[in-house]
Coordinates of C-alpha atoms in Angstrom, one line a residue:
X1 CA 57.5 104.8 -358.9
X2 CA 56.8 100.8 -358.1
X3 CA 60.0 99.9 -356.4
X4 CA 60.2 103.4 -354.7
X5 CA 56.5 101.6 -353.0
X6 CA 58.5 98.8 -352.1
X7 CA 61.0 100.6 -350.2
X8 CA 58.6 103.0 -348.2
X9 CA 56.9 99.6 -347.0
X10 CA 59.4 97.7 -346.0
X11 CA 60.7 101.0 -343.6
X12 CA 57.4 101.6 -342.3
X13 CA 57.2 97.5 -341.1
X14 CA 60.8 97.5 -339.6
X15 CA 59.4 101.1 -337.9
X16 CA 56.5 99.0 -336.8
X17 CA 58.4 96.3 -335.5
X18 CA 61.3 97.9 -333.3
X19 CA 57.5 99.2 -331.6
X20 CA 56.1 95.8 -331.0
X21 CA 59.4 94.8 -329.6
X22 CA 59.8 98.5 -328.2
X23 CA 56.7 98.0 -326.6
X24 CA 57.2 94.1 -325.4
X25 CA 60.2 95.1 -323.8
X26 CA 58.6 97.3 -322.1
X27 CA 55.6 94.8 -320.6
X28 CA 58.1 92.2 -319.9
X29 CA 60.1 95.1 -317.2
X30 CA 57.5 95.7 -315.7
X31 CA 56.3 92.6 -315.4
X32 CA 59.8 91.9 -314.2
X33 CA 59.2 94.6 -311.9
X34 CA 56.1 93.2 -310.3
X35 CA 56.9 90.1 -310.3
X36 CA 57.5 88.8 -306.3
X37 CA 60.0 86.2 -305.4
X38 CA 59.5 83.1 -304.2
X39 CA 58.8 82.6 -300.2
X40 CA 60.4 80.2 -298.5
X41 CA 59.6 78.9 -295.3
X42 CA 60.9 76.8 -292.3
X43 CA 64.5 77.7 -292.4
X44 CA 66.4 78.6 -289.6
X45 CA 68.8 81.4 -289.5
X46 CA 71.8 81.8 -287.2
X47 CA 74.4 84.5 -286.4
X48 CA 78.1 84.3 -287.6
X49 CA 80.2 85.5 -284.9
X50 CA 83.2 85.6 -282.8
X51 CA 84.9 83.7 -280.4
X52 CA 88.3 84.0 -278.3
X53 CA 89.2 80.3 -279.5
X54 CA 92.9 79.4 -278.0
X55 CA 96.2 78.0 -281.1
X56 CA 97.1 74.9 -280.9
X57 CA 100.8 73.5 -280.9
X58 CA 101.0 70.4 -282.2
X59 CA 103.7 68.6 -280.4
X60 CA 104.4 64.8 -282.3
X61 CA 105.9 61.9 -280.9
X62 CA 105.7 58.8 -280.0
X63 CA 104.1 55.6 -276.9
X64 CA 107.5 54.0 -274.8
X65 CA 105.6 51.9 -272.0
X66 CA 106.1 53.5 -268.1
X67 CA 108.5 50.8 -268.1
X68 CA 111.0 48.4 -270.3
X69 CA 113.6 46.4 -269.2
X70 CA 116.5 44.8 -271.1
X71 CA 117.0 41.4 -269.6
X72 CA 120.4 40.3 -270.1
X73 CA 122.5 37.4 -269.2
X74 CA 125.0 37.8 -266.0
X75 CA 127.2 34.3 -266.8
X76 CA 127.9 32.9 -269.8
X77 CA 127.0 29.6 -270.5
X78 CA 124.5 28.1 -273.7
X79 CA 120.9 28.5 -273.4
X80 CA 119.1 25.2 -272.9
X81 CA 115.5 26.6 -272.5
X82 CA 113.0 29.4 -274.0
X83 CA 110.0 29.9 -271.6
X84 CA 108.5 33.2 -273.1
X85 CA 107.8 34.4 -276.5
X86 CA 106.9 37.7 -277.5
X87 CA 103.4 39.1 -277.0
X88 CA 102.6 36.9 -273.4
X89 CA 102.5 38.5 -270.6
X90 CA 104.4 38.1 -267.8
X91 CA 105.2 37.5 -263.7
X92 CA 107.5 39.4 -261.8
X93 CA 110.5 36.8 -260.7
X94 CA 109.0 34.8 -264.0
X95 CA 111.8 31.9 -264.9
X96 CA 111.2 33.1 -269.0
X97 CA 115.6 31.7 -270.2
X98 CA 117.6 29.2 -268.7
X99 CA 121.8 29.0 -269.2
X100 CA 123.1 25.9 -269.1
X101 CA 123.8 25.2 -265.1
X102 CA 126.3 23.2 -264.6
X103 CA 129.6 25.5 -264.4
X104 CA 128.1 27.4 -261.7
X105 CA 125.9 24.1 -259.9
X106 CA 130.0 23.2 -260.0
X107 CA 130.6 26.2 -257.9
X108 CA 127.7 26.2 -255.3
X109 CA 129.7 22.8 -254.4
X110 CA 133.1 23.1 -254.4
X111 CA 131.5 26.6 -251.6
X112 CA 129.4 24.4 -250.0
X113 CA 132.3 22.1 -248.9
X114 CA 134.2 24.8 -248.2
X115 CA 132.4 26.4 -245.8
X116 CA 132.1 22.4 -244.1
X117 CA 135.5 22.7 -243.4
X118 CA 135.2 25.6 -241.9
X119 CA 133.4 24.6 -239.9
X120 CA 135.2 22.2 -239.3
X121 CA 138.4 23.8 -238.6
X122 CA 136.4 26.3 -236.5
X123 CA 135.5 24.1 -234.4
X124 CA 138.7 22.7 -233.9
X125 CA 140.4 25.2 -232.9
X126 CA 138.1 26.7 -230.4
X127 CA 138.3 23.2 -228.9
X128 CA 142.6 24.2 -228.8
X129 CA 141.3 27.0 -226.9
X130 CA 138.7 26.0 -224.8
X131 CA 141.8 23.4 -223.4
X132 CA 144.4 26.5 -223.5
X133 CA 142.1 28.4 -221.5
X134 CA 141.5 25.6 -218.6
X135 CA 145.6 25.2 -219.1
X136 CA 145.8 28.9 -218.5
X137 CA 143.7 29.2 -214.9
X138 CA 145.5 26.4 -213.3
X139 CA 148.6 27.7 -213.5
X140 CA 147.6 30.7 -212.8
X141 CA 146.3 30.0 -209.3
X142 CA 149.6 28.1 -209.4
X143 CA 151.0 31.3 -210.6
X144 CA 149.8 32.9 -207.9
X145 CA 150.9 31.2 -204.9
X146 CA 154.5 31.0 -206.5
X147 CA 154.4 27.7 -206.8
X148 CA 155.2 27.5 -210.2
X149 CA 158.3 30.0 -212.1
X150 CA 157.5 33.4 -214.1
X151 CA 159.1 31.4 -217.2
X152 CA 156.7 29.0 -216.8
X153 CA 153.4 30.9 -216.3
X154 CA 154.4 33.1 -219.8
X155 CA 154.7 28.9 -221.5
X156 CA 151.4 28.5 -220.6
X157 CA 150.2 32.2 -222.0
X158 CA 151.3 32.3 -225.2
X159 CA 150.2 28.6 -225.6
X160 CA 146.4 30.0 -224.7
X161 CA 147.2 33.2 -227.0
X162 CA 148.1 30.9 -230.5
X163 CA 145.4 29.1 -228.9
X164 CA 142.8 32.8 -229.3
X165 CA 145.0 33.6 -232.5
X166 CA 143.6 29.3 -234.9
X167 CA 140.1 30.7 -233.3
X168 CA 140.6 34.2 -235.1
X169 CA 142.0 32.4 -238.1
X170 CA 139.2 29.8 -238.6
X171 CA 136.5 32.5 -237.8
X172 CA 137.9 34.4 -240.7
X173 CA 138.1 31.5 -243.1
X174 CA 134.5 30.4 -242.1
X175 CA 132.8 33.9 -243.0
X176 CA 134.9 33.5 -246.5
X177 CA 133.5 30.6 -247.3
X178 CA 129.8 32.1 -246.4
X179 CA 130.7 35.1 -248.7
X180 CA 132.6 32.5 -251.5
X181 CA 129.0 29.9 -250.9
X182 CA 126.6 33.1 -251.6
X183 CA 128.0 34.7 -254.6
X184 CA 128.6 30.4 -256.1
X185 CA 124.4 30.9 -254.8
X186 CA 124.6 33.9 -256.7
X187 CA 125.0 33.4 -260.1
X188 CA 123.5 29.9 -259.8
X189 CA 120.4 31.6 -260.0
X190 CA 121.5 33.9 -262.3
X191 CA 121.6 30.8 -264.6
X192 CA 117.2 31.1 -264.3
X193 CA 116.5 35.0 -266.6
X194 CA 113.5 36.0 -264.8
X195 CA 110.8 38.6 -265.7
X196 CA 112.8 41.7 -263.2
X197 CA 108.8 42.7 -262.8
X198 CA 104.7 42.1 -264.7
X199 CA 104.9 42.9 -268.1
X200 CA 104.1 42.1 -272.1
X201 CA 107.5 40.1 -273.5
X202 CA 107.9 42.7 -276.6
X203 CA 110.5 41.3 -277.6
X204 CA 113.5 38.3 -278.0
X205 CA 117.0 38.2 -278.8
X206 CA 117.7 35.0 -278.5
X207 CA 117.0 30.8 -278.7
X208 CA 117.8 27.7 -277.4
X209 CA 122.0 27.0 -278.2
X210 CA 122.3 30.5 -278.1
X211 CA 126.0 31.3 -277.0
X212 CA 125.2 33.7 -273.2
X213 CA 127.7 36.3 -271.9
X214 CA 127.4 38.8 -269.3
X215 CA 125.4 42.1 -270.9
X216 CA 123.4 39.8 -273.9
X217 CA 120.5 41.2 -273.8
X218 CA 117.8 38.2 -274.4
X219 CA 114.0 39.6 -274.0
X220 CA 112.6 43.0 -273.9
X221 CA 109.8 43.2 -271.5
X222 CA 107.2 46.0 -271.7
X223 CA 105.4 47.6 -267.9
X224 CA 102.5 47.4 -270.3
X225 CA 100.4 49.2 -267.7
X226 CA 101.1 52.6 -267.9
X227 CA 102.1 53.8 -271.0
X228 CA 103.2 58.0 -271.7
X229 CA 104.1 60.7 -275.0
X230 CA 107.2 60.7 -275.1
X231 CA 107.4 64.1 -278.5
X232 CA 109.6 66.6 -279.0
X233 CA 108.6 70.5 -278.5
X234 CA 111.1 72.8 -279.6
X235 CA 113.4 75.0 -278.2
X236 CA 111.7 78.2 -279.1
X237 CA 108.2 76.3 -278.1
X238 CA 109.3 74.6 -274.6
X239 CA 107.7 77.6 -272.2
X240 CA 104.2 76.6 -273.2
X241 CA 104.3 72.9 -271.8
X242 CA 105.0 72.4 -267.9
X243 CA 104.8 69.8 -265.8
X244 CA 101.9 68.5 -264.4
X245 CA 99.5 71.0 -267.0
X246 CA 96.8 68.8 -269.0
X247 CA 96.8 68.1 -272.4
X248 CA 94.7 65.8 -275.3
X249 CA 96.5 63.5 -276.6
X250 CA 95.4 61.6 -280.2
X251 CA 96.8 58.1 -280.9
X252 CA 96.5 57.9 -284.6
X253 CA 95.7 53.8 -284.0
X254 CA 93.3 55.1 -280.9
X255 CA 90.9 56.1 -284.0
X256 CA 92.0 59.9 -283.6
X257 CA 90.1 59.1 -279.7
X258 CA 90.6 62.2 -277.6
X259 CA 92.9 60.8 -274.3
X260 CA 94.0 63.7 -271.5
X261 CA 97.5 63.2 -271.0
X262 CA 99.7 64.9 -268.1
X263 CA 102.8 65.9 -268.6
X264 CA 105.2 63.8 -266.2
X265 CA 108.7 65.2 -267.2
X266 CA 110.1 67.0 -269.4
X267 CA 113.6 65.8 -270.8
X268 CA 115.7 69.3 -269.7
X269 CA 119.0 69.3 -272.4
X270 CA 117.8 70.1 -275.5
X271 CA 118.5 67.3 -277.9
X272 CA 121.6 69.7 -280.0
X273 CA 120.5 68.4 -283.7
X274 CA 117.3 69.3 -283.4
X275 CA 117.3 72.3 -280.8
X276 CA 114.1 70.4 -279.1
X277 CA 113.2 69.4 -275.3
X278 CA 111.7 65.8 -274.9
X279 CA 108.2 65.9 -272.9
X280 CA 106.6 63.1 -271.2
X281 CA 102.7 62.6 -271.3
X282 CA 101.0 60.0 -269.0
X283 CA 98.9 58.7 -270.6
X284 CA 95.0 56.8 -268.9
X285 CA 95.5 52.9 -268.8
X286 CA 93.9 51.6 -273.0
X287 CA 94.6 48.4 -273.3
X288 CA 94.7 49.6 -277.7
X289 CA 97.6 51.4 -276.4
X290 CA 101.1 49.4 -277.5
X291 CA 104.5 51.0 -277.6
X292 CA 105.7 52.4 -280.8
X293 CA 102.6 54.0 -281.9
X294 CA 102.6 57.5 -283.8
X295 CA 100.7 60.3 -281.4
X296 CA 100.4 63.7 -280.5
X297 CA 99.6 65.7 -278.1
X298 CA 97.7 69.8 -278.7
X299 CA 99.8 72.6 -275.8
X300 CA 97.6 75.9 -276.4
X301 CA 100.2 79.0 -276.9
X302 CA 97.6 81.6 -277.6
X303 CA 94.4 83.3 -277.8
X304 CA 92.6 84.6 -280.7
X305 CA 89.9 86.5 -282.1
X306 CA 87.6 83.8 -285.4
X307 CA 85.0 83.9 -287.2
X308 CA 82.6 81.3 -286.7
X309 CA 79.4 79.3 -287.9
X310 CA 77.6 76.2 -287.9
X311 CA 78.8 73.5 -290.4
X312 CA 75.5 72.6 -291.1
X313 CA 75.4 75.1 -293.0
X314 CA 78.2 75.2 -295.7
X315 CA 77.2 73.8 -298.4
X316 CA 78.7 72.6 -301.4
X317 CA 79.7 73.2 -305.2
X318 CA 81.8 71.4 -306.7
X319 CA 84.9 72.0 -305.1
X320 CA 83.9 75.5 -303.4
X321 CA 82.3 75.5 -300.2
X322 CA 80.5 78.5 -299.9
X323 CA 76.7 79.6 -297.5
X324 CA 73.7 81.2 -298.6
X325 CA 74.0 84.8 -296.6
X326 CA 69.6 86.3 -295.7
X327 CA 70.1 90.0 -296.2
X328 CA 67.7 93.5 -294.9
X329 CA 65.0 92.6 -297.6
X330 CA 65.6 88.6 -295.9
X331 CA 66.5 87.7 -299.4
X332 CA 69.2 85.2 -299.5
X333 CA 72.2 84.4 -302.1
X334 CA 74.7 82.2 -302.1
X335 CA 78.0 84.2 -301.3
X336 CA 81.4 81.4 -301.0
X337 CA 83.6 81.0 -298.4
X338 CA 86.6 79.9 -297.2
X339 CA 87.2 78.0 -294.3
X340 CA 89.6 76.5 -292.1
X341 CA 89.8 74.5 -288.6
X342 CA 86.4 72.2 -288.0
X343 CA 85.8 72.8 -283.8
X344 CA 82.9 70.3 -283.2
X345 CA 79.3 71.3 -285.0
X346 CA 81.0 74.9 -285.6
X347 CA 83.4 75.2 -288.3
X348 CA 85.9 78.4 -288.9
X349 CA 85.7 81.2 -291.8
X350 CA 88.2 82.4 -292.1
X351 CA 86.4 85.6 -295.2
X352 CA 83.7 85.3 -296.9
X353 CA 82.1 86.4 -294.5
X354 CA 81.1 89.3 -291.6
X355 CA 80.7 89.0 -288.5
X356 CA 76.8 89.8 -287.3
X357 CA 75.7 88.7 -291.2
X358 CA 72.8 86.4 -291.2
X359 CA 72.3 83.3 -293.0
X360 CA 70.9 80.0 -293.1
X361 CA 71.4 77.2 -290.8
X362 CA 70.4 73.8 -292.4
X363 CA 69.7 75.4 -296.1
X364 CA 70.3 71.2 -297.0
X365 CA 70.4 70.6 -300.6
X366 CA 67.8 73.9 -300.7
X367 CA 68.0 75.8 -303.3
X368 CA 67.2 79.1 -301.9
X369 CA 69.6 81.5 -304.2
X370 CA 68.0 84.3 -305.2
X371 CA 64.5 83.7 -302.6
X372 CA 63.1 85.2 -299.5
X373 CA 63.4 83.7 -296.3
X374 CA 59.8 83.5 -294.0
X375 CA 62.2 83.6 -290.3
X376 CA 61.4 80.8 -288.7
X377 CA 60.7 82.2 -285.3

C-alpha cells in the first residue's frame, strides 16, 4: 500500500511540473509575441538600382618615347672622349663623344691642297684661253682682209679650241676637288658624335678606347617631351579601337593615376604569333613617365545592365560581404551578397540583391539585424 501511494505521488508530481512548464512556455510565447523590436533611428536608406554601364577591354602594353634614336658612328676609329652618361639631358647637336680624327683631318688637308691646285689650273687655263681668244680675233681680221691663208687661220682657230677644252677640264677638276673637300669635311664632322634632337641619354653602349665602326650604336637618346603607350589588341577586338579615340590609361608606376590617352596609330599588320595589333596611344606630358613602364588602356567594348549600391553600405563579416536589407515592416536583415567591380563610390552587386530593394546606406559597425529602422526623412 505504501509503495502504491508513493508511486501515485510521483506521477502527480510529474504531471504538476509538466503543467507548470507548459504554462511557463505559453507565458514566454505570449511575452515574445508582444515584445517590440528595438528601434534604431538616424539611419539613411538607399535603393539598389540598375544602371547601364560600359564593358571595358583592358589592353596592356609598354610606355615608349614617341621619338627614340640609336646614335651610331659613321666612321671607323677609336673613341677618345665620352661626354655624356645615362640620364644626361642633352640639346640637339650637342657633342656626345669624339672619335680619333687624325685620319679624317688628314683627308681634309689633302682635299684642301688638291682644291688649291685645281684652282691654279683653272687660273692658268683661263689665261691661256684669253690669249688664244685675242690671237684668234686678230687673225680673224687678217683672214677677212685676205692677208692670211685659210690654212694659217685654221691653225690659230684650233689653238683657241684646244685652250677652251683645257679650261673646261680645269674647271671640272676644280668641281671634283670641291666635292672631295666637302666629303672630307663631312667625314671629319663624323668624328663628333652629336645628339640628333633634344632629349635624355637612356643608354651608353661604348667607352673610351672602344674601336667604333660604321653603324655601331654608341648611345640611345629619347625625346622625353612625348611618350606613347604601345598596347596589344587582339585581332577579334581591334574594331573597338580607332585613330583619334580618347581612352583612359593607367600606369602602375604612377600609382595607377588615370591619364587621358589618344590613339594616334594602329599598326595595320597583325602579329602572326599572337594574332594581335599594336595600338599606339599618345600620353599627356608627365615628368614621371619613362620608357619601359607597364601600362594599360581601357577601350569601351559594349554596354550592359548592372545593379549598383553605395560602397559604404557594405558590412564585412570575416571573408564575406553583406548589406542590411530593410523589409516592408522596416525590419533590417543582414543579407550576404556577391560583389563585382567598383565604379567610384558605387559597387556592383552580382547576386544576393534585387533591383529596387532598400538597404541601410552607411551602417558602419552597427548591428542592425532584427531591428526596426526609423527611416531618416
